[in-house]
CSV table of C-alpha atoms in Angstrom, one decimal:
chain,number,residue,atom,x,y,z
A,6,MET,CA,118.9,75.5,156.1
A,7,HIS,CA,120.9,77.9,153.8
A,8,THR,CA,123.3,75.1,153.0
A,9,ARG,CA,120.4,72.8,151.8
A,10,LEU,CA,118.9,75.6,149.7
A,11,ASN,CA,122.3,76.4,148.2
A,12,LYS,CA,122.8,72.8,147.2
A,13,ALA,CA,119.4,72.7,145.6
A,14,GLN,CA,119.9,75.9,143.7
A,15,PRO,CA,121.2,74.5,140.4
A,16,TYR,CA,118.4,71.9,140.3
A,17,THR,CA,115.7,74.5,141.1
A,18,LEU,CA,117.1,76.8,138.5
A,19,GLY,CA,117.1,74.0,136.0
A,20,LEU,CA,113.5,73.1,136.7
A,21,PHE,CA,112.5,76.8,136.5
A,22,ARG,CA,114.2,77.0,133.1
A,23,ILE,CA,112.4,73.9,131.8
A,24,VAL,CA,109.0,75.3,132.9
A,25,VAL,CA,109.6,78.7,131.5
A,26,GLY,CA,110.9,77.3,128.2
A,27,LEU,CA,107.9,75.0,127.9
A,28,LEU,CA,105.4,77.7,128.5
A,29,PHE,CA,107.2,80.1,126.1
A,30,ALA,CA,107.3,77.4,123.4
A,31,CYS,CA,103.6,76.6,123.9
A,32,HIS,CA,102.8,80.3,123.6
A,33,GLY,CA,104.7,80.4,120.2
A,34,ALA,CA,103.1,77.2,119.0
A,35,ALA,CA,99.7,78.5,119.9
A,36,SER,CA,100.3,81.7,117.9
A,37,LEU,CA,101.9,80.0,114.9
A,38,PHE,CA,99.6,77.0,114.5
A,39,GLY,CA,96.4,77.9,116.3
A,40,TYR,CA,96.8,75.5,119.1
A,41,PHE,CA,95.1,75.8,122.5
A,42,GLY,CA,92.1,77.7,121.2
A,43,MET,CA,94.1,80.6,119.7
A,44,HIS,CA,93.9,81.8,116.1
A,45,SER,CA,97.1,81.3,114.0
A,46,THR,CA,99.0,84.3,112.9
A,47,PRO,CA,99.4,84.6,109.1
A,48,ALA,CA,102.9,83.8,107.9
A,49,GLY,CA,105.2,86.7,107.5
A,50,THR,CA,102.9,89.2,109.4
A,51,TRP,CA,105.0,91.8,111.2
A,52,PRO,CA,105.6,91.6,114.1
A,53,GLY,CA,103.3,88.9,115.4
A,54,TRP,CA,104.5,86.0,113.2
A,55,TYR,CA,108.2,86.7,113.8
A,56,ALA,CA,107.5,87.0,117.5
A,57,SER,CA,105.8,83.7,117.4
A,58,VAL,CA,108.8,82.1,115.7
A,59,ILE,CA,111.1,83.5,118.3
A,60,GLN,CA,108.8,82.3,121.1
A,61,LEU,CA,108.7,78.7,119.7
A,62,ILE,CA,112.4,78.4,118.8
A,63,GLY,CA,113.6,80.3,121.9
A,64,GLY,CA,111.3,78.3,124.2
A,65,VAL,CA,112.5,75.0,122.8
A,66,LEU,CA,116.2,76.1,123.2
A,67,VAL,CA,115.6,77.3,126.7
A,68,PHE,CA,113.6,74.2,127.6
A,69,PHE,CA,116.4,71.9,126.5
A,70,GLY,CA,119.2,74.2,127.7
A,71,LEU,CA,120.9,74.6,124.3
A,72,GLY,CA,122.4,78.1,123.8
A,73,THR,CA,120.4,79.0,126.9
A,74,ARG,CA,121.7,82.4,127.6
A,75,THR,CA,121.6,83.7,124.1
A,76,ALA,CA,118.1,82.2,123.4
A,77,ALA,CA,116.8,83.6,126.7
A,78,LEU,CA,118.3,87.1,126.0
A,79,VAL,CA,116.8,87.3,122.5
A,80,SER,CA,113.5,86.0,123.8
A,81,SER,CA,113.5,88.5,126.6
A,82,GLY,CA,114.1,91.3,124.2
A,83,SER,CA,111.3,90.2,122.0
A,84,MET,CA,108.9,90.3,124.9
A,85,ALA,CA,110.1,93.8,125.9
A,86,TYR,CA,109.5,94.9,122.3
A,87,ALA,CA,106.0,93.3,122.5
A,88,TYR,CA,105.2,95.1,125.7
A,89,PHE,CA,106.3,98.5,124.6
A,90,THR,CA,104.9,98.4,121.1
A,91,VAL,CA,101.7,96.5,121.6
A,92,HIS,CA,100.6,96.8,125.2
A,93,GLN,CA,102.1,99.9,126.8
A,94,PRO,CA,100.3,102.4,124.4
A,95,ASN,CA,97.0,101.0,125.8
A,96,GLY,CA,97.7,102.0,129.4
A,97,LEU,CA,100.6,102.6,131.8
A,98,PHE,CA,100.4,99.4,133.9
A,99,PRO,CA,100.5,95.8,132.6
A,100,ILE,CA,97.3,95.0,134.5
A,101,GLU,CA,95.4,97.6,132.6
A,102,ASN,CA,96.9,97.0,129.2
A,103,GLY,CA,96.9,93.2,129.0
A,104,GLY,CA,100.7,93.1,129.0
A,105,GLU,CA,101.3,90.9,132.1
A,106,PRO,CA,102.4,87.8,130.1
A,107,SER,CA,104.9,89.9,128.1
A,108,VAL,CA,106.3,91.4,131.3
A,109,PHE,CA,106.6,88.1,133.1
A,110,PHE,CA,108.2,86.4,130.2
A,111,CYS,CA,110.6,89.3,129.6
A,112,TRP,CA,111.8,89.3,133.2
A,113,THR,CA,112.0,85.6,133.7
A,114,LEU,CA,113.9,85.0,130.5
A,115,LEU,CA,116.2,87.9,131.4
A,116,LEU,CA,116.8,86.2,134.8
A,117,ILE,CA,117.7,82.9,133.0
A,118,ALA,CA,120.0,84.8,130.6
A,119,PHE,CA,122.0,86.1,133.6
A,120,THR,CA,121.9,83.1,135.9
A,121,GLY,CA,122.5,80.4,133.3
A,122,PRO,CA,120.7,77.2,132.6
A,123,GLY,CA,121.1,75.4,136.0
A,124,ALA,CA,121.0,71.7,136.1
A,125,PHE,CA,119.6,69.3,133.4
A,126,ALA,CA,120.9,71.5,130.5
A,127,LEU,CA,122.2,69.9,127.4
A,128,ASP,CA,124.7,72.8,127.2
A,129,ARG,CA,126.4,71.4,130.3
A,130,LEU,CA,126.3,67.9,129.1
A,131,LEU,CA,127.8,68.8,125.7
A,132,THR,CA,130.4,71.0,127.3
A,133,SER,CA,131.5,68.4,129.8
A,134,ARG,CA,131.7,65.8,127.1
A,135,SER,CA,133.9,68.0,124.9
A,136,ARG,CA,136.1,68.9,127.9
A,137,SER,CA,136.5,65.3,128.9
A,138,ARG,CA,137.4,64.4,125.3
A,139,ASP,CA,140.0,67.2,125.1
A,140,ASP,CA,141.4,66.1,128.5
A,141,VAL,CA,141.7,62.5,127.3
A,142,ASP,CA,143.3,63.5,124.0
A,143,ASN,CA,145.7,65.9,125.7
A,144,ASP,CA,146.6,63.6,128.6
A,145,GLY,CA,146.8,60.5,126.3
A,146,ALA,CA,149.2,62.2,123.9
A,147,GLY,CA,151.2,63.7,126.7
A,148,ARG,CA,151.6,60.3,128.5
A,149,LEU,CA,152.3,58.5,125.3
A,150,GLY,CA,155.0,61.1,124.4
A,151,GLN,CA,156.5,60.8,127.9
A,152,ASP,CA,156.5,57.0,127.6
A,153,ARG,CA,158.3,57.2,124.2
A,154,HIS,CA,160.9,59.6,125.5
A,155,THR,CA,161.4,57.4,128.6
A,156,ALA,CA,161.8,54.3,126.5
A,157,VAL,CA,164.3,55.9,124.2
A,158,ALA,CA,166.3,57.3,127.1
A,159,ALA,CA,166.4,53.9,128.8
């Protein structure tokens, strides 16, 4: 059973990242543009508007798996800031101060920052393509160079 779970881990982590990124981006879009029955935050308002921009952009980056660790870490930090400046002064525990979404986003994004994007991430696709191009360029030049030297020596 552990073997099957271990094989599924990157895919489960990838799906987890996609869901968290989508929810985080929706949260930012709701605050910025007034979607999903929320009121929009006036542009430039500190800290709400800036937090919404981080949520939207960070959520989209996490969703697609682009710069995942950095985007997740910045997004996690913004949620920690939101919790301690907005929610925590209203009560000690998240259940009493309305800070549960901030705490959940903070910790889930921190987990993604440390575990990486998992499967289905564009980071991995782009990295593997650039590595394969480098390998082809290096191998091709090396083989060509060997062939030339072999031909000259013969």
